[in-house]
GROMACS .gro file of C-alpha atoms in nm:
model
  170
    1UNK     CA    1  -0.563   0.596   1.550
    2UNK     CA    2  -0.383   0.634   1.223
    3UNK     CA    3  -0.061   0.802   1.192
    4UNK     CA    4   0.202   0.894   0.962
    5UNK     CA    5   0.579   0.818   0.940
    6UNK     CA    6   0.780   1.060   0.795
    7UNK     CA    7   1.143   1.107   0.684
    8UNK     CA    8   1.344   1.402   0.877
    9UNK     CA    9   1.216   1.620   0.640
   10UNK     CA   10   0.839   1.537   0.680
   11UNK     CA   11   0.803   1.325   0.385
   12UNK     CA   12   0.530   1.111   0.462
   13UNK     CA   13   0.650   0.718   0.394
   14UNK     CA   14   0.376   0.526   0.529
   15UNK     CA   15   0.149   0.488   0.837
   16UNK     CA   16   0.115   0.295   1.113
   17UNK     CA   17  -0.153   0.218   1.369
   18UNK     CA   18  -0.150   0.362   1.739
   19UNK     CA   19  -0.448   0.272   1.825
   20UNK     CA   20  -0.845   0.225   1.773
   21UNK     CA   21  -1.068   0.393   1.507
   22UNK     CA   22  -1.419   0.501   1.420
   23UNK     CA   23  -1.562   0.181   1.251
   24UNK     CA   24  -1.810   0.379   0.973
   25UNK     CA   25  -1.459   0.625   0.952
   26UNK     CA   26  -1.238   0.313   0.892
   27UNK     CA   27  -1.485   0.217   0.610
   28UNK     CA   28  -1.508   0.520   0.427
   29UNK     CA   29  -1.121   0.525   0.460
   30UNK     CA   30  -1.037   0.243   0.357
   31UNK     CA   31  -1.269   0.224   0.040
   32UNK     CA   32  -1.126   0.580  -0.063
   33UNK     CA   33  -0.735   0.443   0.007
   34UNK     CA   34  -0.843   0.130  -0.213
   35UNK     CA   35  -0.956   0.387  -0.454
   36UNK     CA   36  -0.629   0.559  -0.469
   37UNK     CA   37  -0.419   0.215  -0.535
   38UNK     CA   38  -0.600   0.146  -0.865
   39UNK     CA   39  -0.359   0.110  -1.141
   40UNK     CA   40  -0.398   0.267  -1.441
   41UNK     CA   41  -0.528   0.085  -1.758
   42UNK     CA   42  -0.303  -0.026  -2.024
   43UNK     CA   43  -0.487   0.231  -2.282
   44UNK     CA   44  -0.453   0.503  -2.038
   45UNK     CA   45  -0.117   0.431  -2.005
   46UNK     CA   46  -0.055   0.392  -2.383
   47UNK     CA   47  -0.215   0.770  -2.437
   48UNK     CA   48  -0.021   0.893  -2.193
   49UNK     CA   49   0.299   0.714  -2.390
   50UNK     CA   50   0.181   0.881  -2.711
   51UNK     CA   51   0.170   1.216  -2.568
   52UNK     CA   52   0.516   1.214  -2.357
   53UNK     CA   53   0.630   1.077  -2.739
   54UNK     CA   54   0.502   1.370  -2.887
   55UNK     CA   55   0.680   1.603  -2.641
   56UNK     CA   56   0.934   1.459  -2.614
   57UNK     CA   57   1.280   1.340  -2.785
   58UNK     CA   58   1.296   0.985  -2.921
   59UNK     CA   59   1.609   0.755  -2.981
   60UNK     CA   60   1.575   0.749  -3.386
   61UNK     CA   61   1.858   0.457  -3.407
   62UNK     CA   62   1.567   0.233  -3.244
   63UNK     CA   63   1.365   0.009  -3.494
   64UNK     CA   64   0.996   0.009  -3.476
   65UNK     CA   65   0.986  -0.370  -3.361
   66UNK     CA   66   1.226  -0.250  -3.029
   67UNK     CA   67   0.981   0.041  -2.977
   68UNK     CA   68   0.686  -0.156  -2.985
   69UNK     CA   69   0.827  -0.414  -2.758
   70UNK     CA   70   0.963  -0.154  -2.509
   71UNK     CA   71   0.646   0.036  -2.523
   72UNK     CA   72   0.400  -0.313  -2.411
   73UNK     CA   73   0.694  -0.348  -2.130
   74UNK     CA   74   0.656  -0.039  -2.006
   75UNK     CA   75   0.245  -0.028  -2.009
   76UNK     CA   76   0.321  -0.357  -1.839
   77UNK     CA   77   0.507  -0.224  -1.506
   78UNK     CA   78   0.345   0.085  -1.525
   79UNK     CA   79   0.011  -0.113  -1.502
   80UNK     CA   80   0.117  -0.173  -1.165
   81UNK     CA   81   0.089   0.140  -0.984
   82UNK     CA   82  -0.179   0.389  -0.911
   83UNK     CA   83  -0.386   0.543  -1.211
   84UNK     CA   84  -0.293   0.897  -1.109
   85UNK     CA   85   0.042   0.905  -1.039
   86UNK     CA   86   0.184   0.710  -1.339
   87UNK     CA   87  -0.066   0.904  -1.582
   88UNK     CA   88   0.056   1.252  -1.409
   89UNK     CA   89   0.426   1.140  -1.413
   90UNK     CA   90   0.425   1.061  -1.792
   91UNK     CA   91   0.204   1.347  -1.886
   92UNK     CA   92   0.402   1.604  -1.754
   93UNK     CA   93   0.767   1.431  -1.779
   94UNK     CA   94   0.831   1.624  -2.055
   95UNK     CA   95   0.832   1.957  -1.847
   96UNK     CA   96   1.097   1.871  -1.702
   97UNK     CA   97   1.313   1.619  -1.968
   98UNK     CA   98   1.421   1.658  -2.316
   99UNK     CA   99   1.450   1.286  -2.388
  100UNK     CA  100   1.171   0.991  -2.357
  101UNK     CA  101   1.171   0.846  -2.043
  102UNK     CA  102   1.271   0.508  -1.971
  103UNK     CA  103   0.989   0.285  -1.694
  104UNK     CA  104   1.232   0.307  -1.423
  105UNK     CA  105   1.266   0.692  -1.432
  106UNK     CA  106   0.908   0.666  -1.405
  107UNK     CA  107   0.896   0.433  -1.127
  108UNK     CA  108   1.133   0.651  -0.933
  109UNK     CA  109   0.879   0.925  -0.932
  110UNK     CA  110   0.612   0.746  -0.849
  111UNK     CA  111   0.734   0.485  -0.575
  112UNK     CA  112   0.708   0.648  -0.256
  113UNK     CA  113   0.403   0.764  -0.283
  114UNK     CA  114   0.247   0.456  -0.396
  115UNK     CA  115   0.423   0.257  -0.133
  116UNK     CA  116   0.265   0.539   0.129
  117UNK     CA  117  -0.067   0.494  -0.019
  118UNK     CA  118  -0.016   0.064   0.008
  119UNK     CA  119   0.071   0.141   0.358
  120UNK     CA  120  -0.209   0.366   0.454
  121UNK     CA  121  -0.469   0.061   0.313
  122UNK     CA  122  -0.243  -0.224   0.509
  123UNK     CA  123  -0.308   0.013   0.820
  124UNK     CA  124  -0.674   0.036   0.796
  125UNK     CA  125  -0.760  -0.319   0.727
  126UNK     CA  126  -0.583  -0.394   1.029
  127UNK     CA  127  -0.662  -0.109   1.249
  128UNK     CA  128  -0.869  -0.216   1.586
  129UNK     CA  129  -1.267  -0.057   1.570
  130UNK     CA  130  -1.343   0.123   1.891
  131UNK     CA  131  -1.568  -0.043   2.087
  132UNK     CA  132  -1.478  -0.423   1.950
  133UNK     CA  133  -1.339  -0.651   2.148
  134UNK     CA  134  -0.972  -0.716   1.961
  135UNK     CA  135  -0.825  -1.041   2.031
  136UNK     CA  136  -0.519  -1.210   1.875
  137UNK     CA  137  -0.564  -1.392   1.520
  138UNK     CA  138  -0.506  -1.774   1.649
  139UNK     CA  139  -0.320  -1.837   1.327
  140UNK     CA  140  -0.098  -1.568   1.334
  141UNK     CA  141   0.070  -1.733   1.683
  142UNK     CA  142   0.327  -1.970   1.599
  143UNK     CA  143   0.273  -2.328   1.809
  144UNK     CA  144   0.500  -2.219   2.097
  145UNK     CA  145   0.319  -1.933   2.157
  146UNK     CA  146  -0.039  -2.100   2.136
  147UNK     CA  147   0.101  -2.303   2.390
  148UNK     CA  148   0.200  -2.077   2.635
  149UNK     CA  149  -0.147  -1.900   2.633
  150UNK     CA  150  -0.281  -2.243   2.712
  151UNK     CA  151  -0.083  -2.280   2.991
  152UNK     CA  152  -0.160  -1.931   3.134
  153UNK     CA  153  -0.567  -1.978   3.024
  154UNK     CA  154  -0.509  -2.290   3.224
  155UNK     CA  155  -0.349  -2.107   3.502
  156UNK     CA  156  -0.595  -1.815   3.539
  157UNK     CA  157  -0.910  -2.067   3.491
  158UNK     CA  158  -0.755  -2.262   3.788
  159UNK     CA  159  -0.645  -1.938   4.006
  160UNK     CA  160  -1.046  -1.796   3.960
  161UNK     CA  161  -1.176  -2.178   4.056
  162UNK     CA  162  -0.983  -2.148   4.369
  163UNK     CA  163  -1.110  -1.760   4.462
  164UNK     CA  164  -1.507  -1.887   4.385
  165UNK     CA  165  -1.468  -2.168   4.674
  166UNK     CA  166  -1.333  -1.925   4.901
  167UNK     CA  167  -1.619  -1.693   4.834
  168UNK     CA  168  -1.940  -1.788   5.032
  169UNK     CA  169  -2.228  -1.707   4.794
  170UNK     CA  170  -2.557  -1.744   4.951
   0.00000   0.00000   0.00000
């Protein structure tokens, strides 16, 4: 099972596993939460640009070679993050702000929610199917603890040697 952490005020930050899930559920998940971390293309982004421009007002002290260079930066780290939320956050930044934004305001709006979304796939991919046998991922045990499963696979192979003698099976 799959659920939600949330600030004190409900805010959903991320999720975490509690325990197992529906294998064909966990699929269809997990392909829609990889849908929803898709970034955004750098044309997309660059329409998106043109429009908040449009709507928006514009340092005119700024040459055209600093605008074009802080444009490609900002389709840059906004290429990054999730189609939707960076082409909804510049689309409508201008309801809200007079001036053009700069990528971190951006960013700001859009961070939690992507990092929810990054945390809901994590989760998936590593959430248990009902019904299959989990085990430990060998290489995710450091040496010391290898070893000490050794030792107590040794212990209980030893321990159910011992009960089968005692048993008298005819």
């Amino acid at each position: 099972m799959i659920v939600p952490v949330t600030t004190p005020d409900f805010e959903v930050t991320g999720f975490k596993v509690t325990g197992p899930v529906d294998g064909a559920g966990r699929a269809r998940a997990l392909a829609e939460a990889k849908r929803a971390i898709i970034p955004a293309l750098r044309e997309q982004i660059k329409q998106a640009l043109v429009r908040c421009a449009a709507n928006c007002a514009i340092d005119s002290n700024e040459s055209q070679e600093a605008k074009k260079l802080r444009w490609s930066a900002m389709q840059d780290e906004l290429a990054e993050y999730p189609a939707d939320l960076v082409l909804h956050a510049v689309s409508n930044w201008h309801k809200s702000n007079e001036w053009f934004p700069k990528t971190s305001q951006i960013i700001k709006r859009i961070q939690r929610e992507t990092d929810a979304r990054k945390s809901l796939v994590d989760c998936l991919e590593r959430a248990p199917v009902r019904g299959e046998r989990s085990c430990p991922d060998s290489k995710d045990l450091s040496d010391e603890e290898k070893s000490q499963h050794d030792i107590r696979s040794a212990a209980t192979l030893e321990m159910l040697r011992e009960a089968g003698k005692r048993m008298d099976v005819r």
